[in-house]
């Protein structure tokens, strides 16, 4: 099992400092959450590459900083804005390719959609094809209050896009949407290409994985193994969910006990 942590865990610490903390903690698998347009420029990407190489890190995925506006830029009724947004995503794909990332996480449209589901799938398909030219796969994440919060919509996208459709399963987002992560994974099966993990308690829906937490990681890993999942598991938390990088590393070590 390949388990790591996202640079986003340390937000709002700057992205390069966050990645450095991940590396210094001995965490070798990660994803990079970009937070500003200048971070897509070549000099900054080279800075991230240097950190990656120094700590022998595998950057498995990248995350756009405009995820909250994807409905406006990509999935709105104004087609020209989508066409223009493809140019911005080329920069994301270029950055992902330079860092060796295999996936780009997409949140999708927030709130009520303004285009038919068929057009949503068509535009996602166009974005997927663009990513392929850079060797990067677009992976649609399940996020509460977004189109992909339900297994039903993800299944629809799969029916339209076939094997090209990939999804990032986020455990905390499934909980927040009132969805069972186990059922979500079961219904999407081979579409799951990337996973964000976190633990929970009776009062908190996002915690560092730990002994005494309520989420049944043993059952979850067994389920994913049985479905043939071979991707990475990335601990993705909010900064208020843990004390420091040492706690984050302990959470990863705890998950590795289930190997």
Coordinates of N, CA and C in Angstrom, one line a residue:
X1 N 0.8 -1.2 0.0 CA 0.0 0.0 0.0 C 0.9 1.3 0.0
X2 N 0.6 2.2 -0.9 CA 1.3 3.4 -0.9 C 0.5 4.5 -0.3
X3 N 1.1 5.1 0.8 CA 0.3 6.0 1.6 C 1.2 7.3 1.8
X4 N 0.6 8.5 1.6 CA 1.3 9.7 1.8 C 0.4 10.8 2.3
X5 N 0.8 12.1 2.1 CA 0.0 13.2 2.6 C 0.0 14.3 1.6
X6 N -1.0 15.1 1.6 CA -1.1 16.3 0.6 C -0.4 17.5 1.2
X7 N 0.2 18.3 0.3 CA 0.7 19.6 0.8 C -0.4 20.5 1.3
X8 N -1.6 20.3 0.9 CA -2.7 21.1 1.4 C -3.0 21.0 2.9
X9 N -2.4 20.0 3.5 CA -2.6 19.8 5.0 C -2.1 21.0 5.7
X10 N -1.1 21.7 5.2 CA -0.4 22.8 5.9 C -0.9 24.2 5.4
X11 N -1.9 24.2 4.5 CA -2.5 25.5 4.1 C -3.0 26.3 5.3
X12 N -2.7 27.6 5.4 CA -2.2 28.5 4.3 C -0.7 28.7 4.3
X13 N 0.1 27.8 4.8 CA 1.5 27.9 4.6 C 1.8 27.8 3.1
X14 N 2.8 28.6 2.6 CA 3.1 28.6 1.2 C 3.4 27.2 0.7
X15 N 3.0 27.0 -0.6 CA 3.1 25.6 -1.2 C 4.4 25.0 -1.1
X16 N 5.5 25.7 -1.4 CA 6.8 25.2 -1.4 C 7.3 24.8 0.1
X17 N 6.8 25.6 1.0 CA 7.2 25.3 2.4 C 6.4 24.1 2.9
X18 N 5.2 24.0 2.4 CA 4.3 22.8 2.8 C 5.0 21.6 2.3
X19 N 5.4 21.6 1.0 CA 6.0 20.4 0.4 C 7.3 20.1 1.1
X20 N 8.0 21.1 1.5 CA 9.3 20.8 2.3 C 9.0 20.2 3.6
X21 N 8.0 20.6 4.3 CA 7.6 19.9 5.6 C 7.2 18.5 5.4
X22 N 6.5 18.2 4.3 CA 6.1 16.8 4.0 C 7.4 16.0 3.8
X23 N 8.3 16.5 3.0 CA 9.6 15.8 2.8 C 10.4 15.6 4.0
X24 N 10.6 16.6 4.8 CA 11.4 16.5 6.0 C 10.8 15.6 7.0
X25 N 9.5 15.4 7.0 CA 8.8 14.4 7.9 C 9.0 13.0 7.5
X26 N 9.7 12.8 6.3 CA 9.9 11.4 5.9 C 8.7 10.8 5.1
X27 N 7.8 11.7 4.6 CA 6.7 11.3 3.9 C 7.1 11.3 2.4
X28 N 7.1 10.2 1.7 CA 7.6 10.1 0.4 C 6.6 10.2 -0.7
X29 N 5.3 10.0 -0.4 CA 4.3 10.1 -1.4 C 3.4 11.3 -1.0
X30 N 3.1 12.1 -2.0 CA 2.3 13.3 -1.8 C 1.6 13.8 -3.0
X31 N 0.8 14.8 -2.8 CA 0.2 15.6 -3.9 C 0.4 17.0 -3.6
X32 N 0.4 17.8 -4.7 CA 0.7 19.3 -4.6 C -0.6 20.0 -4.9
X33 N -1.0 20.9 -3.9 CA -2.2 21.7 -4.1 C -1.6 23.1 -4.4
X34 N -1.8 23.6 -5.6 CA -1.4 24.9 -6.0 C -2.3 25.9 -5.4
X35 N -1.8 27.1 -5.1 CA -2.6 28.1 -4.4 C -2.5 29.5 -5.1
X36 N -1.8 29.7 -6.2 CA -1.6 31.0 -6.8 C -1.1 30.8 -8.2
X37 N -1.5 31.8 -9.1 CA -1.1 31.6 -10.5 C 0.4 31.6 -10.7
X38 N 1.2 32.3 -10.0 CA 2.6 32.3 -10.1 C 3.3 31.0 -9.8
X39 N 2.5 30.1 -9.1 CA 3.1 28.8 -8.8 C 3.0 27.8 -10.0
X40 N 2.4 28.3 -11.1 CA 2.4 27.4 -12.3 C 3.5 27.8 -13.2
X41 N 4.3 28.9 -12.9 CA 5.3 29.3 -13.8 C 6.6 28.4 -13.6
X42 N 7.4 28.4 -14.6 CA 8.6 27.5 -14.7 C 9.5 27.6 -13.5
X43 N 9.9 28.8 -13.1 CA 10.8 29.0 -11.9 C 10.3 28.3 -10.6
X44 N 9.0 28.5 -10.4 CA 8.4 27.9 -9.2 C 8.3 26.4 -9.3
X45 N 8.0 25.9 -10.5 CA 7.9 24.4 -10.6 C 9.3 23.8 -10.4
X46 N 10.3 24.5 -10.9 CA 11.7 24.0 -10.7 C 12.0 24.0 -9.2
X47 N 11.5 24.9 -8.5 CA 11.7 24.9 -7.0 C 11.1 23.7 -6.4
X48 N 9.9 23.4 -6.8 CA 9.2 22.2 -6.3 C 9.9 20.9 -6.7
X49 N 10.4 20.9 -8.0 CA 11.2 19.7 -8.4 C 12.4 19.5 -7.6
X50 N 13.1 20.6 -7.2 CA 14.3 20.4 -6.4 C 13.9 19.8 -5.0
X51 N 12.8 20.2 -4.4 CA 12.4 19.6 -3.1 C 12.0 18.2 -3.4
X52 N 11.3 17.9 -4.4 CA 10.9 16.5 -4.7 C 12.1 15.6 -4.9
X53 N 13.1 16.1 -5.6 CA 14.3 15.2 -5.8 C 15.1 15.1 -4.6
X54 N 15.2 16.2 -3.8 CA 16.0 16.1 -2.6 C 15.5 15.1 -1.6
X55 N 14.2 14.9 -1.5 CA 13.6 14.0 -0.6 C 13.0 12.7 -1.3
X56 N 13.4 12.5 -2.5 CA 13.0 11.3 -3.3 C 11.5 11.1 -3.2
X57 N 10.7 12.1 -3.5 CA 9.3 12.1 -3.3 C 8.6 11.7 -4.6
X58 N 7.4 11.0 -4.5 CA 6.5 10.7 -5.6 C 5.3 11.7 -5.5
X59 N 5.2 12.6 -6.4 CA 4.1 13.5 -6.4 C 3.1 12.9 -7.3
X60 N 2.0 12.3 -6.7 CA 1.1 11.5 -7.5 C 0.0 12.3 -8.2
X61 N -0.3 13.5 -7.6 CA -1.4 14.3 -8.2 C -1.2 15.8 -7.9
X62 N -1.8 16.6 -8.7 CA -1.9 18.1 -8.4 C -3.3 18.5 -8.3
X63 N -3.5 19.7 -7.7 CA -4.8 20.2 -7.4 C -4.9 21.7 -7.8
X64 N -5.8 22.1 -8.7 CA -5.9 23.5 -9.1 C -6.3 24.4 -8.0
X65 N -5.9 25.6 -8.0 CA -6.3 26.6 -7.0 C -7.6 27.2 -7.3
X66 N -8.2 27.0 -8.5 CA -9.5 27.6 -8.8 C -10.6 26.6 -8.8
X67 N -10.5 25.6 -7.9 CA -11.5 24.6 -7.8 C -12.9 25.1 -7.5
X68 N -12.9 26.2 -6.7 CA -14.2 26.8 -6.3 C -14.9 27.4 -7.5
X69 N -14.2 27.7 -8.6 CA -14.7 28.4 -9.8 C -14.9 27.5 -11.0
X70 N -14.7 26.2 -10.8 CA -14.7 25.3 -12.0 C -16.1 25.3 -12.6
X71 N -17.2 25.5 -11.8 CA -18.5 25.5 -12.4 C -18.7 26.8 -13.3
X72 N -18.0 27.9 -12.9 CA -18.1 29.1 -13.6 C -17.2 29.1 -14.9
X73 N -16.0 28.5 -14.7 CA -15.1 28.5 -15.8 C -15.3 27.4 -16.8
X74 N -15.7 26.2 -16.3 CA -15.7 25.1 -17.2 C -17.1 24.6 -17.5
X75 N -18.0 24.6 -16.5 CA -19.3 24.0 -16.7 C -20.5 25.0 -16.7
X76 N -20.2 26.3 -17.2 CA -21.3 27.3 -17.2 C -21.9 27.3 -18.6
X77 N -23.0 28.0 -18.8 CA -23.7 28.1 -20.1 C -22.9 29.0 -21.1
X78 N -21.9 29.7 -20.6 CA -21.1 30.5 -21.5 C -19.9 29.8 -22.1
X79 N -20.1 29.2 -23.3 CA -19.2 28.3 -23.9 C -17.8 28.9 -24.1
X80 N -17.7 30.1 -24.4 CA -16.4 30.7 -24.7 C -15.5 30.7 -23.5
X81 N -16.1 30.9 -22.3 CA -15.3 30.9 -21.1 C -14.7 29.5 -20.9
X82 N -15.4 28.5 -21.2 CA -14.8 27.1 -21.2 C -13.6 27.0 -22.1
X83 N -13.8 27.4 -23.3 CA -12.7 27.4 -24.3 C -11.5 28.1 -23.8
X84 N -11.7 29.3 -23.3 CA -10.5 30.0 -22.7 C -9.9 29.4 -21.5
X85 N -10.7 28.7 -20.7 CA -10.2 28.1 -19.5 C -9.3 26.9 -19.8
X86 N -9.5 26.3 -21.0 CA -8.7 25.2 -21.4 C -7.2 25.6 -21.5
X87 N -7.0 26.9 -21.8 CA -5.6 27.4 -21.9 C -5.0 27.4 -20.5
X88 N -5.8 27.8 -19.5 CA -5.3 27.8 -18.1 C -4.9 26.4 -17.7
X89 N -5.8 25.4 -18.0 CA -5.6 24.0 -17.6 C -4.4 23.4 -18.3
X90 N -4.0 23.9 -19.5 CA -2.8 23.5 -20.1 C -1.6 23.8 -19.2
X91 N -1.6 24.9 -18.5 CA -0.5 25.2 -17.6 C -0.5 24.3 -16.4
X92 N -1.7 23.9 -15.9 CA -1.8 22.9 -14.8 C -1.2 21.6 -15.3
X93 N -1.6 21.2 -16.5 CA -1.1 19.9 -17.0 C 0.4 19.9 -17.2
X94 N 0.9 21.0 -17.7 CA 2.4 21.2 -17.9 C 3.1 21.0 -16.6
X95 N 2.5 21.7 -15.5 CA 3.1 21.6 -14.2 C 3.1 20.2 -13.6
X96 N 1.9 19.6 -13.8 CA 1.8 18.2 -13.4 C 2.8 17.3 -14.0
X97 N 2.9 17.4 -15.4 CA 3.9 16.6 -16.1 C 5.3 16.8 -15.6
X98 N 5.7 18.1 -15.4 CA 7.0 18.4 -14.9 C 7.3 17.8 -13.6
X99 N 6.3 17.7 -12.7 CA 6.5 17.1 -11.4 C 6.3 15.6 -11.4
X100 N 5.9 15.0 -12.5 CA 5.7 13.6 -12.6 C 4.4 13.1 -12.0
X101 N 3.5 14.1 -11.9 CA 2.1 13.7 -11.3 C 1.3 13.0 -12.4
X102 N 0.6 12.0 -12.0 CA -0.2 11.2 -12.9 C -1.7 11.7 -13.0
X103 N -2.1 12.5 -12.0 CA -3.5 12.9 -11.9 C -3.7 14.4 -11.6
X104 N -4.7 15.0 -12.1 CA -5.2 16.3 -11.8 C -6.5 16.2 -11.1
X105 N -6.7 16.6 -9.9 CA -8.0 16.5 -9.2 C -8.9 17.7 -9.6
X106 N -10.1 17.3 -10.0 CA -11.1 18.3 -10.4 C -12.3 18.2 -9.4
X107 N -12.7 19.4 -8.9 CA -13.9 19.4 -8.1 C -15.2 19.4 -8.9
X108 N -15.2 20.0 -10.0 CA -16.4 20.1 -10.8 C -17.3 21.3 -10.5
X109 N -18.5 21.2 -10.8 CA -19.4 22.4 -10.6 C -20.1 22.4 -9.2
X110 N -20.1 23.6 -8.6 CA -20.7 23.8 -7.3 C -22.1 24.3 -7.5
X111 N -23.0 23.7 -6.6 CA -24.4 24.1 -6.7 C -25.1 23.6 -7.9
X112 N -26.2 24.3 -8.2 CA -27.1 23.9 -9.3 C -26.4 24.1 -10.7
X113 N -26.4 23.0 -11.5 CA -25.7 23.1 -12.8 C -26.6 24.0 -13.8
X114 N -25.8 24.7 -14.6 CA -26.5 25.6 -15.6 C -26.5 25.0 -17.0
X115 N -25.9 23.8 -17.2 CA -25.9 23.1 -18.4 C -26.4 21.7 -18.2
X116 N -26.9 21.1 -19.3 CA -27.4 19.7 -19.2 C -26.3 18.7 -18.8
X117 N -26.6 17.7 -18.1 CA -25.6 16.7 -17.7 C -24.8 16.2 -18.9
X118 N -25.5 16.1 -20.1 CA -24.7 15.6 -21.3 C -23.7 16.5 -21.7
X119 N -23.9 17.9 -21.5 CA -22.9 18.8 -21.9 C -21.8 18.8 -20.8
X120 N -22.2 18.6 -19.6 CA -21.2 18.5 -18.5 C -20.2 17.4 -18.8
X121 N -20.7 16.2 -19.2 CA -19.9 15.1 -19.5 C -19.0 15.4 -20.8
X122 N -19.6 16.1 -21.7 CA -18.8 16.4 -23.0 C -17.7 17.3 -22.7
X123 N -17.9 18.3 -21.8 CA -16.8 19.2 -21.5 C -15.7 18.5 -20.6
X124 N -16.2 17.7 -19.7 CA -15.2 16.9 -18.9 C -14.4 16.0 -19.9
X125 N -15.0 15.4 -20.9 CA -14.3 14.6 -21.8 C -13.3 15.4 -22.6
X126 N -13.6 16.6 -23.0 CA -12.6 17.5 -23.7 C -11.4 17.8 -22.8
X127 N -11.7 18.0 -21.5 CA -10.6 18.3 -20.6 C -9.7 17.1 -20.4
X128 N -10.4 15.9 -20.3 CA -9.6 14.7 -20.2 C -8.7 14.4 -21.4
X129 N -9.2 14.7 -22.6 CA -8.4 14.5 -23.8 C -7.2 15.4 -23.8
X130 N -7.4 16.7 -23.3 CA -6.3 17.6 -23.3 C -5.3 17.2 -22.3
X131 N -5.7 16.7 -21.1 CA -4.8 16.2 -20.1 C -3.9 15.0 -20.7
X132 N -4.6 14.1 -21.5 CA -3.9 13.0 -22.0 C -2.6 13.4 -22.8
X133 N -2.7 14.5 -23.5 CA -1.6 15.0 -24.4 C -0.4 15.3 -23.5
X134 N -0.6 15.5 -22.3 CA 0.5 15.8 -21.3 C 0.9 14.6 -20.5
X135 N 0.1 13.5 -20.7 CA 0.4 12.3 -19.9 C -0.3 12.4 -18.5
X136 N -1.3 13.2 -18.4 CA -2.0 13.4 -17.1 C -3.4 13.1 -17.2
X137 N -4.0 12.4 -16.2 CA -5.4 12.0 -16.2 C -6.2 12.9 -15.3
X138 N -7.3 13.4 -15.8 CA -8.2 14.2 -15.0 C -9.0 13.3 -14.1
X139 N -9.1 13.5 -12.8 CA -9.8 12.7 -11.8 C -10.8 13.5 -11.1
X140 N -12.1 13.3 -11.3 CA -13.2 14.1 -10.7 C -13.4 13.7 -9.3
X141 N -13.3 14.6 -8.4 CA -13.4 14.3 -6.9 C -14.9 14.4 -6.5
X142 N -15.3 13.6 -5.5 CA -16.6 13.8 -4.9 C -16.4 14.8 -3.8
X143 N -17.1 16.0 -3.9 CA -17.0 17.1 -3.0 C -18.4 17.5 -2.6
X144 N -18.7 17.6 -1.3 CA -20.0 18.0 -0.9 C -20.5 19.4 -1.4
X145 N -21.7 19.5 -1.8 CA -22.3 20.6 -2.5 C -21.9 20.8 -3.9
X146 N -21.1 19.9 -4.4 CA -20.7 19.9 -5.8 C -21.4 18.8 -6.6
X147 N -21.4 18.8 -7.9 CA -22.1 17.9 -8.7 C -21.7 16.4 -8.4
X148 N -20.4 16.2 -8.1 CA -20.0 14.8 -7.9 C -20.1 14.3 -6.5
X149 N -21.0 15.0 -5.7 CA -21.1 14.5 -4.3 C -21.9 13.2 -4.2
X150 N -22.6 12.8 -5.2 CA -23.3 11.6 -5.2 C -22.8 10.5 -6.1
X151 N -22.9 9.2 -5.7 CA -22.4 8.1 -6.6 C -23.2 8.1 -7.9
X152 N -24.5 8.6 -7.8 CA -25.3 8.5 -9.0 C -24.8 9.4 -10.2
X153 N -24.3 10.6 -9.8 CA -23.8 11.5 -10.9 C -22.5 11.0 -11.4
X154 N -21.7 10.4 -10.5 CA -20.4 9.9 -10.9 C -20.6 8.7 -11.9
X155 N -21.6 7.9 -11.5 CA -22.0 6.7 -12.4 C -22.4 7.2 -13.8
X156 N -23.2 8.3 -13.8 CA -23.6 8.9 -15.1 C -22.4 9.3 -15.9
X157 N -21.5 10.0 -15.3 CA -20.3 10.4 -16.0 C -19.5 9.2 -16.6
X158 N -19.5 8.1 -15.8 CA -18.8 6.9 -16.2 C -19.5 6.3 -17.4
X159 N -20.9 6.3 -17.4 CA -21.6 5.8 -18.5 C -21.4 6.5 -19.8
X160 N -21.1 7.8 -19.7 CA -20.9 8.7 -20.8 C -19.5 8.6 -21.3
X161 N -18.5 8.5 -20.4 CA -17.1 8.6 -20.8 C -16.3 7.3 -20.8
X162 N -17.0 6.3 -20.2 CA -16.3 4.9 -20.2 C -15.1 4.9 -19.4
X163 N -14.1 4.2 -19.9 CA -12.8 4.0 -19.2 C -12.0 5.3 -19.0
X164 N -12.4 6.4 -19.7 CA -11.7 7.6 -19.6 C -12.1 8.3 -18.3
X165 N -13.2 7.9 -17.7 CA -13.6 8.6 -16.5 C -12.9 8.0 -15.3
X166 N -12.3 8.9 -14.5 CA -11.6 8.5 -13.3 C -12.1 9.4 -12.2
X167 N -12.1 8.9 -11.0 CA -12.5 9.7 -9.8 C -11.6 9.6 -8.7
X168 N -11.5 10.7 -7.9 CA -10.8 10.8 -6.6 C -11.9 10.6 -5.5
X169 N -11.7 9.6 -4.7 CA -12.7 9.3 -3.6 C -12.1 10.0 -2.4
X170 N -12.9 10.9 -1.8 CA -12.5 11.6 -0.6 C -13.4 11.2 0.5
X171 N -12.8 10.5 1.5 CA -13.6 10.0 2.6 C -14.4 11.0 3.4
X172 N -13.7 12.2 3.7 CA -14.4 13.2 4.5 C -15.5 13.8 3.8
X173 N -15.3 14.0 2.4 CA -16.3 14.6 1.6 C -17.6 13.7 1.5
X174 N -17.3 12.4 1.4 CA -18.4 11.5 1.4 C -19.3 11.6 2.6
X175 N -18.5 11.7 3.8 CA -19.3 11.8 5.1 C -20.1 13.1 5.1
X176 N -19.5 14.2 4.7 CA -20.2 15.5 4.7 C -21.4 15.5 3.8
X177 N -21.4 14.7 2.7 CA -22.5 14.6 1.8 C -23.5 13.6 2.3
X178 N -23.3 12.9 3.4 CA -24.2 11.9 3.9 C -24.1 10.6 3.1
X179 N -23.0 10.4 2.4 CA -22.8 9.2 1.6 C -21.9 8.2 2.4
X180 N -22.2 6.9 2.2 CA -21.3 5.9 2.8 C -20.1 5.7 1.9
X181 N -18.9 5.9 2.4 CA -17.7 5.8 1.6 C -17.6 4.4 1.0
X182 N -18.0 3.4 1.8 CA -17.9 2.0 1.3 C -18.8 1.8 0.1
X183 N -20.0 2.3 0.2 CA -21.0 2.2 -0.9 C -20.5 3.0 -2.1
X184 N -19.9 4.1 -1.9 CA -19.4 5.0 -2.9 C -18.4 4.2 -3.7
X185 N -17.4 3.7 -3.0 CA -16.3 2.9 -3.6 C -16.9 1.7 -4.4
X186 N -17.8 1.0 -3.8 CA -18.4 -0.2 -4.4 C -19.1 0.1 -5.7
X187 N -19.8 1.2 -5.8 CA -20.6 1.6 -6.9 C -19.7 2.1 -8.1
X188 N -18.6 2.7 -7.8 CA -17.7 3.2 -8.8 C -16.6 2.3 -9.2
X189 N -16.3 1.3 -8.3 CA -15.3 0.3 -8.7 C -14.0 0.8 -9.3
X190 N -13.8 0.3 -10.5 CA -12.5 0.6 -11.2 C -12.3 2.0 -11.6
X191 N -13.4 2.9 -11.4 CA -13.2 4.3 -11.7 C -12.4 5.0 -10.7
X192 N -12.3 4.5 -9.5 CA -11.5 5.1 -8.4 C -10.0 5.0 -8.7
X193 N -9.4 6.2 -8.9 CA -8.0 6.2 -9.3 C -7.1 6.8 -8.3
X194 N -7.7 7.5 -7.3 CA -6.9 8.3 -6.3 C -7.8 8.4 -5.1
X195 N -7.3 8.4 -3.9 CA -8.1 8.4 -2.7 C -7.5 9.3 -1.6
X196 N -8.4 10.2 -1.1 CA -8.0 11.1 0.0 C -8.6 10.4 1.3
X197 N -7.7 10.1 2.3 CA -8.2 9.5 3.5 C -8.1 10.4 4.7
X198 N -9.0 10.1 5.6 CA -9.0 10.8 6.9 C -9.8 10.0 7.9
X199 N -9.7 10.3 9.2 CA -10.4 9.5 10.2 C -11.6 10.4 10.6
X200 N -12.3 9.9 11.6 CA -13.4 10.7 12.1 C -13.8 10.3 13.6
X201 N -14.6 11.1 14.3 CA -15.0 10.7 15.6 C -16.5 11.0 15.6
X202 N -17.1 10.9 16.8 CA -18.6 11.2 16.9 C -18.8 12.7 16.7
X203 N -17.8 13.5 16.9 CA -18.1 15.0 16.8 C -17.3 15.6 15.7
X204 N -16.3 14.9 15.1 CA -15.4 15.5 14.1 C -15.5 14.6 12.8
X205 N -15.6 15.2 11.6 CA -15.7 14.4 10.4 C -14.4 14.3 9.7
X206 N -13.3 15.0 10.2 CA -12.0 14.9 9.6 C -10.9 15.0 10.6
X207 N -10.2 13.9 10.8 CA -9.2 13.8 11.8 C -8.0 13.0 11.2
X208 N -6.8 13.1 11.9 CA -5.7 12.3 11.5 C -6.0 10.8 11.8
X209 N -5.7 10.0 10.8 CA -5.9 8.5 11.1 C -5.2 8.1 12.4
X210 N -5.9 7.4 13.2 CA -5.4 7.0 14.5 C -6.1 5.9 15.2
X211 N -5.5 5.2 16.1 CA -6.1 4.2 16.8 C -7.2 4.8 17.7
X212 N -8.4 4.3 17.7 CA -9.5 4.9 18.4 C -10.4 5.7 17.6
X213 N -10.0 6.0 16.3 CA -10.9 6.7 15.4 C -12.0 5.8 15.0
X214 N -13.0 6.3 14.4 CA -14.2 5.5 14.1 C -14.2 4.9 12.7
X215 N -13.4 5.4 11.8 CA -13.4 4.8 10.5 C -12.7 3.5 10.4
X216 N -13.4 2.5 9.8 CA -12.8 1.2 9.7 C -11.9 1.0 8.5
X217 N -10.6 1.4 8.8 CA -9.6 1.4 7.7 C -9.3 -0.1 7.3
X218 N -9.3 -1.0 8.2 CA -9.1 -2.4 7.8 C -10.1 -2.9 6.8
X219 N -11.3 -2.6 7.0 CA -12.4 -3.0 6.1 C -12.3 -2.3 4.8
X220 N -11.9 -1.0 4.8 CA -11.8 -0.2 3.6 C -10.7 -0.7 2.7
X221 N -9.5 -0.9 3.3 CA -8.4 -1.4 2.6 C -8.7 -2.7 2.0
X222 N -9.3 -3.6 2.7 CA -9.7 -4.9 2.2 C -10.6 -4.8 1.0
X223 N -11.6 -3.9 1.1 CA -12.5 -3.7 0.0 C -11.8 -3.2 -1.2
X224 N -10.9 -2.2 -1.0 CA -10.2 -1.6 -2.2 C -9.3 -2.7 -2.8
X225 N -8.6 -3.4 -2.0 CA -7.7 -4.5 -2.5 C -8.5 -5.5 -3.3
X226 N -9.7 -5.9 -2.8 CA -10.6 -6.8 -3.5 C -11.0 -6.3 -4.8
X227 N -11.2 -5.0 -5.0 CA -11.6 -4.4 -6.2 C -10.4 -4.1 -7.2
X228 N -9.2 -4.5 -6.7 CA -8.0 -4.3 -7.6 C -7.5 -2.9 -7.6
X229 N -7.8 -2.1 -6.6 CA -7.2 -0.8 -6.5 C -5.7 -0.8 -6.3
X230 N -5.0 -0.1 -7.1 CA -3.5 -0.1 -7.0 C -3.0 1.3 -6.9
X231 N -3.9 2.3 -6.7 CA -3.4 3.7 -6.6 C -2.9 4.1 -5.2
X232 N -2.7 5.3 -5.0 CA -2.2 5.8 -3.7 C -3.3 6.2 -2.7
X233 N -3.0 6.2 -1.5 CA -3.9 6.8 -0.4 C -3.2 8.0 0.1
X234 N -3.8 9.2 0.0 CA -3.3 10.4 0.4 C -4.0 11.0 1.6
X235 N -3.4 11.2 2.8 CA -4.0 11.8 3.9 C -4.2 13.3 3.6
X236 N -5.4 13.7 3.6 CA -5.7 15.1 3.3 C -6.6 15.7 4.4
X237 N -6.0 16.6 5.2 CA -6.7 17.2 6.3 C -6.7 18.7 6.2
X238 N -7.3 19.3 7.1 CA -7.2 20.8 7.3 C -6.2 21.1 8.4
X239 N -5.6 22.3 8.4 CA -4.6 22.6 9.3 C -5.0 22.5 10.8
X240 N -6.3 22.7 11.0 CA -6.8 22.6 12.4 C -7.0 21.2 12.9
X241 N -6.8 20.2 12.0 CA -7.1 18.8 12.3 C -5.9 18.1 12.9
X242 N -4.7 18.7 13.0 CA -3.5 18.0 13.5 C -2.5 19.0 14.1
X243 N -1.6 18.6 15.0 CA -0.7 19.5 15.6 C 0.5 19.9 14.8
X244 N 1.2 18.9 14.2 CA 2.4 19.2 13.4 C 2.6 18.0 12.4
X245 N 3.7 18.2 11.7 CA 4.1 17.1 10.7 C 4.4 15.8 11.3
X246 N 4.8 15.8 12.6 CA 5.1 14.5 13.3 C 3.8 13.7 13.5
X247 N 2.7 14.5 13.8 CA 1.4 13.8 14.0 C 0.9 13.2 12.7
X248 N 1.2 14.0 11.6 CA 0.8 13.6 10.3 C 1.5 12.3 9.9
X249 N 2.8 12.2 10.2 CA 3.6 11.0 9.9 C 3.1 9.9 10.8
X250 N 2.8 10.1 12.0 CA 2.2 9.0 12.9 C 0.9 8.5 12.3
X251 N 0.1 9.3 11.7 CA -1.1 8.9 11.1 C -0.8 8.0 9.9
X252 N 0.2 8.3 9.1 CA 0.5 7.5 8.0 C 1.1 6.1 8.5
X253 N 1.9 6.2 9.5 CA 2.5 4.9 10.0 C 1.4 4.0 10.6
X254 N 0.4 4.7 11.2 CA -0.8 3.9 11.7 C -1.5 3.2 10.5
X255 N -1.7 3.9 9.4 CA -2.3 3.2 8.3 C -1.5 2.1 7.7
X256 N -0.2 2.2 7.8 CA 0.6 1.2 7.2 C 0.6 -0.1 8.0
X257 N 0.0 -0.1 9.3 CA -0.1 -1.3 10.1 C -1.2 -2.2 9.5
X258 N -1.9 -1.7 8.5 CA -3.0 -2.5 7.9 C -2.5 -3.2 6.6
X259 N -1.2 -3.0 6.3 CA -0.7 -3.6 5.1 C -0.6 -5.1 5.2

